[in-house]
Amino acid sequence: MNQHFAVFGMPISHSLSPRIHAAFGRQTGIALDYVAIEAGPADFATKLQAFADAGGVGANITQPLKGLAAELATTLSERAQRVGAVNTLVRSEDNRWHADNTDGTGLIRDLAMRHGLDLRERRTLIVGAGGGARGIAPALLDAGIGELFIVNRTPERADALADMLGRPGHVHARYLGDVAVLGEFDLVINATSANRGGTLAPLPRSLVGRRTAAVDLSYGEAAIPFMAWARATGCYAAIDGLGMLVEQAAESFKLWHGVRPDTNPIFTELSSHSAGLVTAD
Ligand code: NDP
């Protein structure tokens, strides 16, 4: 009998997660179904309960529900607790939700293992301070990046993220409007959802030096403007969020099923549909 899984978020129609988990299931011989359920902050709790009542045993959570999912869960992993954002729920046998966040591990695996980036001592800029940024920032620090600057449209959220990370002197929150005076970065990460319905004002060329890698957490059409900026400004690598998506999915799959699937086949398949969007050297 199939085990039931779902991804919750809004909007959710663009999500590749059902396709990725179906591929993992086929590869590992695990019988599962995985659907996308549209839910916003107002109806997430109700829809999650309905999913559980119908036999749902695991879920992924995406924007804008990652903080709310942390509040609804009964127990949180240390990393989910640290960032206050959740992308994976696991239903326990006593019908409670255990929460985790696999975004950070997913990004690090993609950058270090798929793209061969050495993250140590890399001076890093994160643009954005939402759930995605909260998920990746601790993992980047754990991977040994150099100074970390965070800028966000709403400055208070950048401040809150920097406070959560601690390490004053190494982690700095700055105004998005002041980004031109921050100097060059080795790693520039777009962690905004700006291109899903809005526009991120162009970032200055002054951020880019000889060995700048640009990383967008978004993928597909949403990543096109930032990838174009990366190429136009001479970044030596331009990496969209597809690899991270596949890697964080594999980490969730491992939490649910105890086995980590090979991510390369589905990454290759999905990349071929967005040819030209993912480049790195
Ligand atoms: P959130 O809704 O939690 O946060 C959105 C962020 O984008 C906030 O920092 C927000 O700023 C900023 N933002 C939105 N519109 C604009 C704009 N027009 N100009 C400047 N900043 C803007 O979303 P997430 O953090 O969860 O997701 C962000 C992106 O990362 C999404 O595209 C998502 O798909 C992607 N993502 C990809 C993953 C992957 O596996 N590849 C995993 C996680 C996320 P403010 O605080 O001012 O509102």
GROMACS .gro file of C-alpha atoms and ligand atoms in nm:
model
  329
    1MET     CA    1   0.000   0.000   0.000
    2ASN     CA    2   0.120   0.349  -0.082
    3GLN     CA    3   0.238   0.583   0.191
    4HIS     CA    4   0.096   0.934   0.157
    5PHE     CA    5   0.311   1.249   0.133
    6ALA     CA    6   0.246   1.609   0.028
    7VAL     CA    7   0.402   1.950  -0.012
    8PHE     CA    8   0.211   2.248   0.132
    9GLY     CA    9   0.258   2.609   0.023
   10MET     CA   10   0.119   2.901  -0.175
   11PRO     CA   11   0.167   2.923  -0.465
   12ILE     CA   12   0.236   2.555  -0.512
   13SER     CA   13   0.149   2.478  -0.872
   14HIS     CA   14   0.514   2.538  -0.978
   15SER     CA   15   0.647   2.280  -0.732
   16LEU     CA   16   0.866   2.004  -0.872
   17SER     CA   17   0.859   1.811  -0.543
   18PRO     CA   18   0.586   1.562  -0.648
   19ARG     CA   19   0.789   1.467  -0.954
   20ILE     CA   20   1.115   1.439  -0.757
   21HIS     CA   21   0.966   1.218  -0.485
   22ALA     CA   22   0.789   0.998  -0.739
   23ALA     CA   23   1.127   0.944  -0.907
   24PHE     CA   24   1.294   0.866  -0.572
   25GLY     CA   25   1.015   0.618  -0.494
   26ARG     CA   26   1.061   0.437  -0.826
   27GLN     CA   27   1.439   0.431  -0.784
   28THR     CA   28   1.426   0.285  -0.431
   29GLY     CA   29   1.123   0.061  -0.485
   30ILE     CA   30   0.923   0.239  -0.214
   31ALA     CA   31   0.548   0.266  -0.283
   32LEU     CA   32   0.435   0.623  -0.221
   33ASP     CA   33   0.216   0.900  -0.350
   34TYR     CA   34   0.309   1.265  -0.313
   35VAL     CA   35   0.075   1.553  -0.397
   36ALA     CA   36   0.089   1.934  -0.388
   37ILE     CA   37  -0.165   2.099  -0.157
   38GLU     CA   38  -0.223   2.471  -0.182
   39ALA     CA   39  -0.249   2.627   0.165
   40GLY     CA   40  -0.189   2.970   0.312
   41PRO     CA   41  -0.138   3.078   0.672
   42ALA     CA   42  -0.514   3.092   0.732
   43ASP     CA   43  -0.597   2.734   0.632
   44PHE     CA   44  -0.267   2.546   0.671
   45ALA     CA   45  -0.346   2.395   1.014
   46THR     CA   46  -0.685   2.268   0.895
   47LYS     CA   47  -0.547   2.124   0.572
   48LEU     CA   48  -0.255   1.959   0.752
   49GLN     CA   49  -0.497   1.795   0.996
   50ALA     CA   50  -0.716   1.675   0.708
   51PHE     CA   51  -0.406   1.532   0.541
   52ALA     CA   52  -0.309   1.350   0.862
   53ASP     CA   53  -0.665   1.219   0.906
   54ALA     CA   54  -0.646   1.079   0.553
   55GLY     CA   55  -0.328   0.887   0.642
   56GLY     CA   56  -0.058   1.141   0.552
   57VAL     CA   57   0.273   1.047   0.713
   58GLY     CA   58   0.513   1.312   0.586
   59ALA     CA   59   0.509   1.657   0.433
   60ASN     CA   60   0.729   1.922   0.285
   61ILE     CA   61   0.655   2.283   0.370
   62THR     CA   62   0.736   2.577   0.150
   63GLN     CA   63   0.669   2.948   0.145
   64PRO     CA   64   0.495   3.112   0.322
   65LEU     CA   65   0.439   2.838   0.582
   66LYS     CA   66   0.784   2.747   0.713
   67GLY     CA   67   0.756   2.950   1.034
   68LEU     CA   68   0.400   2.840   1.101
   69ALA     CA   69   0.496   2.475   1.055
   70ALA     CA   70   0.759   2.519   1.326
   71GLU     CA   71   0.484   2.642   1.560
   72LEU     CA   72   0.245   2.357   1.473
   73ALA     CA   73   0.498   2.077   1.521
   74THR     CA   74   0.521   1.896   1.853
   75THR     CA   75   0.896   1.839   1.835
   76LEU     CA   76   1.169   2.007   1.632
   77SER     CA   77   1.516   1.894   1.535
   78GLU     CA   78   1.799   2.104   1.675
   79ARG     CA   79   1.856   2.271   1.337
   80ALA     CA   80   1.486   2.347   1.283
   81GLN     CA   81   1.464   2.491   1.632
   82ARG     CA   82   1.771   2.704   1.569
   83VAL     CA   83   1.631   2.863   1.252
   84GLY     CA   84   1.261   2.866   1.346
   85ALA     CA   85   1.171   2.745   0.997
   86VAL     CA   86   1.063   2.400   0.889
   87ASN     CA   87   1.057   2.233   0.548
   88THR     CA   88   0.992   1.872   0.651
   89LEU     CA   89   0.732   1.714   0.879
   90VAL     CA   90   0.742   1.352   0.989
   91ARG     CA   91   0.431   1.195   1.144
   92SER     CA   92   0.516   0.987   1.448
   93GLU     CA   93   0.336   0.669   1.548
   94ASP     CA   94   0.154   0.857   1.824
   95ASN     CA   95   0.015   1.099   1.563
   96ARG     CA   96   0.236   1.400   1.632
   97TRP     CA   97   0.442   1.600   1.385
   98HIS     CA   98   0.819   1.607   1.420
   99ALA     CA   99   0.978   1.894   1.225
  100ASP     CA  100   1.313   1.934   1.056
  101ASN     CA  101   1.480   2.165   0.805
  102THR     CA  102   1.683   2.010   0.524
  103ASP     CA  103   1.730   2.329   0.315
  104GLY     CA  104   2.075   2.411   0.452
  105THR     CA  105   2.213   2.061   0.405
  106GLY     CA  106   2.060   2.055   0.058
  107LEU     CA  107   2.231   2.377  -0.046
  108ILE     CA  108   2.570   2.277   0.093
  109ARG     CA  109   2.557   1.937  -0.077
  110ASP     CA  110   2.468   2.098  -0.408
  111LEU     CA  111   2.736   2.367  -0.394
  112ALA     CA  112   3.016   2.152  -0.254
  113MET     CA  113   2.950   1.812  -0.409
  114ARG     CA  114   2.772   1.885  -0.739
  115HIS     CA  115   2.941   2.215  -0.825
  116GLY     CA  116   3.271   2.160  -0.643
  117LEU     CA  117   3.269   2.495  -0.463
  118ASP     CA  118   3.506   2.531  -0.172
  119LEU     CA  119   3.299   2.743   0.067
  120ARG     CA  120   3.568   2.798   0.329
  121GLU     CA  121   3.648   3.162   0.403
  122ARG     CA  122   3.418   3.283   0.125
  123ARG     CA  123   3.295   3.636   0.194
  124THR     CA  124   2.920   3.591   0.152
  125LEU     CA  125   2.617   3.811   0.086
  126ILE     CA  126   2.263   3.680   0.135
  127VAL     CA  127   1.989   3.894  -0.018
  128GLY     CA  128   1.667   3.805   0.163
  129ALA     CA  129   1.581   3.703   0.518
  130GLY     CA  130   1.273   3.482   0.480
  131GLY     CA  131   1.236   3.112   0.552
  132GLY     CA  132   1.484   3.009   0.283
  133ALA     CA  133   1.755   3.243   0.411
  134ARG     CA  134   1.698   3.127   0.768
  135GLY     CA  135   1.734   2.766   0.656
  136ILE     CA  136   2.063   2.809   0.472
  137ALA     CA  137   2.251   3.065   0.683
  138PRO     CA  138   2.350   2.836   0.974
  139ALA     CA  139   2.459   2.562   0.733
  140LEU     CA  140   2.678   2.811   0.543
  141LEU     CA  141   2.842   2.921   0.868
  142ASP     CA  142   2.893   2.558   0.967
  143ALA     CA  143   3.054   2.500   0.625
  144GLY     CA  144   3.316   2.760   0.715
  145ILE     CA  145   3.226   3.064   0.503
  146GLY     CA  146   3.398   3.391   0.582
  147GLU     CA  147   3.218   3.709   0.686
  148LEU     CA  148   2.843   3.694   0.619
  149PHE     CA  149   2.639   4.002   0.524
  150ILE     CA  150   2.258   3.988   0.514
  151VAL     CA  151   2.043   4.250   0.341
  152ASN     CA  152   1.666   4.247   0.312
  153ARG     CA  153   1.388   4.468   0.182
  154THR     CA  154   1.245   4.474   0.535
  155PRO     CA  155   1.557   4.556   0.741
  156GLU     CA  156   1.414   4.425   1.069
  157ARG     CA  157   1.409   4.071   0.929
  158ALA     CA  158   1.777   4.095   0.834
  159ASP     CA  159   1.850   4.216   1.187
  160ALA     CA  160   1.650   3.929   1.336
  161LEU     CA  161   1.833   3.672   1.123
  162ALA     CA  162   2.173   3.815   1.217
  163ASP     CA  163   2.070   3.811   1.585
  164MET     CA  164   1.955   3.451   1.555
  165LEU     CA  165   2.288   3.349   1.403
  166GLY     CA  166   2.493   3.527   1.670
  167ARG     CA  167   2.863   3.567   1.596
  168PRO     CA  168   2.875   3.949   1.595
  169GLY     CA  169   3.182   4.067   1.405
  170HIS     CA  170   3.138   3.779   1.161
  171VAL     CA  171   2.769   3.817   1.072
  172HIS     CA  172   2.635   4.161   0.975
  173ALA     CA  173   2.289   4.291   0.885
  174ARG     CA  174   2.293   4.587   0.645
  175TYR     CA  175   2.034   4.793   0.457
  176LEU     CA  176   1.949   4.666   0.109
  177GLY     CA  177   1.992   5.025  -0.012
  178ASP     CA  178   2.353   5.025   0.113
  179VAL     CA  179   2.454   4.713  -0.077
  180ALA     CA  180   2.673   4.911  -0.320
  181VAL     CA  181   2.918   5.008  -0.046
  182LEU     CA  182   2.973   4.657   0.091
  183GLY     CA  183   3.257   4.566  -0.148
  184GLU     CA  184   3.317   4.243  -0.338
  185PHE     CA  185   3.184   3.903  -0.236
  186ASP     CA  186   3.296   3.549  -0.317
  187LEU     CA  187   2.941   3.423  -0.286
  188VAL     CA  188   2.625   3.623  -0.363
  189ILE     CA  189   2.304   3.438  -0.279
  190ASN     CA  190   1.960   3.551  -0.390
  191ALA     CA  191   1.724   3.417  -0.123
  192THR     CA  192   1.431   3.642  -0.216
  193SER     CA  193   1.107   3.541  -0.377
  194ALA     CA  194   1.117   3.869  -0.570
  195ASN     CA  195   1.065   3.714  -0.910
  196ARG     CA  196   0.752   3.533  -0.809
  197GLY     CA  197   0.520   3.828  -0.858
  198GLY     CA  198   0.762   4.115  -0.785
  199THR     CA  199   1.099   4.239  -0.899
  200LEU     CA  200   1.432   4.253  -0.720
  201ALA     CA  201   1.600   4.584  -0.798
  202PRO     CA  202   1.924   4.510  -0.992
  203LEU     CA  203   2.223   4.450  -0.768
  204PRO     CA  204   2.536   4.658  -0.830
  205ARG     CA  205   2.829   4.523  -1.029
  206SER     CA  206   3.057   4.627  -0.744
  207LEU     CA  207   2.959   4.307  -0.558
  208VAL     CA  208   3.139   4.095  -0.818
  209GLY     CA  209   3.508   4.014  -0.812
  210ARG     CA  210   3.732   3.762  -0.986
  211ARG     CA  211   3.598   3.457  -0.806
  212THR     CA  212   3.238   3.547  -0.731
  213ALA     CA  213   2.986   3.265  -0.750
  214ALA     CA  214   2.621   3.367  -0.776
  215VAL     CA  215   2.359   3.135  -0.633
  216ASP     CA  216   1.982   3.172  -0.663
  217LEU     CA  217   1.761   2.964  -0.437
  218SER     CA  218   1.491   2.998  -0.700
  219TYR     CA  219   1.488   2.784  -1.011
  220GLY     CA  220   1.321   2.777  -1.349
  221GLU     CA  221   1.176   3.102  -1.478
  222ALA     CA  222   1.199   3.271  -1.139
  223ALA     CA  223   1.579   3.238  -1.152
  224ILE     CA  224   1.622   3.388  -1.499
  225PRO     CA  225   1.680   3.754  -1.398
  226PHE     CA  226   1.939   3.675  -1.129
  227MET     CA  227   2.120   3.423  -1.350
  228ALA     CA  228   2.127   3.687  -1.625
  229TRP     CA  229   2.269   3.941  -1.377
  230ALA     CA  230   2.537   3.688  -1.274
  231ARG     CA  231   2.647   3.634  -1.632
  232ALA     CA  232   2.632   4.003  -1.725
  233THR     CA  233   2.850   4.099  -1.430
  234GLY     CA  234   3.108   3.827  -1.497
  235CYS     CA  235   3.044   3.589  -1.208
  236TYR     CA  236   3.250   3.275  -1.266
  237ALA     CA  237   2.962   3.051  -1.159
  238ALA     CA  238   2.587   3.099  -1.183
  239ILE     CA  239   2.394   2.829  -1.000
  240ASP     CA  240   2.018   2.818  -0.965
  241GLY     CA  241   1.821   2.641  -0.693
  242LEU     CA  242   1.736   2.325  -0.881
  243GLY     CA  243   2.023   2.124  -0.735
  244MET     CA  244   1.942   2.245  -0.384
  245LEU     CA  245   1.579   2.149  -0.439
  246VAL     CA  246   1.675   1.796  -0.537
  247GLU     CA  247   1.925   1.761  -0.249
  248GLN     CA  248   1.688   1.891   0.020
  249ALA     CA  249   1.425   1.653  -0.117
  250ALA     CA  250   1.667   1.363  -0.085
  251GLU     CA  251   1.734   1.462   0.278
  252SER     CA  252   1.359   1.468   0.347
  253PHE     CA  253   1.321   1.132   0.173
  254LYS     CA  254   1.590   0.991   0.402
  255LEU     CA  255   1.406   1.120   0.710
  256TRP     CA  256   1.085   0.949   0.596
  257HIS     CA  257   1.224   0.625   0.452
  258GLY     CA  258   1.569   0.578   0.604
  259VAL     CA  259   1.741   0.565   0.265
  260ARG     CA  260   1.904   0.846   0.067
  261PRO     CA  261   1.830   0.820  -0.306
  262ASP     CA  262   2.078   0.897  -0.581
  263THR     CA  263   1.995   1.255  -0.684
  264ASN     CA  264   2.185   1.265  -1.012
  265PRO     CA  265   1.926   1.102  -1.243
  266ILE     CA  266   1.641   1.336  -1.148
  267PHE     CA  267   1.872   1.639  -1.141
  268THR     CA  268   1.986   1.558  -1.495
  269GLU     CA  269   1.629   1.503  -1.610
  270LEU     CA  270   1.503   1.831  -1.461
  271SER     CA  271   1.809   2.026  -1.579
  272SER     CA  272   1.750   1.920  -1.935
  273HIS     CA  273   1.412   2.096  -1.915
  274SER     CA  274   1.572   2.418  -1.799
  275ALA     CA  275   1.876   2.396  -2.026
  276GLY     CA  276   2.091   2.703  -2.008
  277LEU     CA  277   1.966   2.803  -1.664
  278VAL     CA  278   2.218   2.602  -1.464
  279THR     CA  279   2.581   2.669  -1.531
  280ALA     CA  280   2.882   2.647  -1.307
  281ASP     CA  281   3.250   2.577  -1.342
  282NDP     P1  282   0.971   3.392   0.216
  282NDP     O1  283   0.836   3.433   0.172
  282NDP     O2  284   0.989   3.336   0.352
  282NDP     O3  285   1.070   3.518   0.205
  282NDP     C1  286   1.072   3.596   0.088
  282NDP     C2  287   1.194   3.685   0.088
  282NDP     O4  288   1.198   3.756  -0.037
  282NDP     C3  289   1.191   3.792   0.198
  282NDP     O5  290   1.321   3.819   0.238
  282NDP     C4  291   1.130   3.912   0.121
  282NDP     O6  292   1.160   4.035   0.179
  282NDP     C5  293   1.199   3.897  -0.011
  282NDP     N1  294   1.131   3.966  -0.120
  282NDP     C6  295   1.012   3.934  -0.176
  282NDP     N2  296   0.984   4.020  -0.278
  282NDP     C7  297   1.087   4.108  -0.285
  282NDP     C8  298   1.117   4.218  -0.369
  282NDP     N3  299   1.033   4.257  -0.468
  282NDP     N4  300   1.234   4.285  -0.350
  282NDP     C9  301   1.319   4.245  -0.252
  282NDP     N5  302   1.297   4.141  -0.169
  282NDP    C10  303   1.182   4.072  -0.185
  282NDP     O7  304   1.024   3.292   0.104
  282NDP     P2  305   1.141   3.182   0.117
  282NDP     O8  306   1.254   3.244   0.191
  282NDP     O9  307   1.086   3.056   0.167
  282NDP    O10  308   1.179   3.159  -0.036
  282NDP    C11  309   1.258   3.253  -0.109
  282NDP    C12  310   1.292   3.193  -0.244
  282NDP    O11  311   1.379   3.083  -0.227
  282NDP    C13  312   1.169   3.140  -0.319
  282NDP    O12  313   1.182   3.172  -0.456
  282NDP    C14  314   1.178   2.991  -0.298
  282NDP    O13  315   1.120   2.918  -0.404
  282NDP    C15  316   1.328   2.970  -0.293
  282NDP     N6  317   1.364   2.850  -0.217
  282NDP    C16  318   1.420   2.747  -0.285
  282NDP    C17  319   1.457   2.632  -0.220
  282NDP    C18  320   1.523   2.523  -0.297
  282NDP    O14  321   1.526   2.410  -0.249
  282NDP     N7  322   1.579   2.552  -0.413
  282NDP    C19  323   1.434   2.616  -0.076
  282NDP    C20  324   1.380   2.732  -0.012
  282NDP    C21  325   1.343   2.844  -0.083
  282NDP     P3  326   1.067   4.096   0.298
  282NDP    O15  327   1.116   4.032   0.424
  282NDP    O16  328   1.093   4.241   0.290
  282NDP    O17  329   0.925   4.059   0.264
   0.00000   0.00000   0.00000
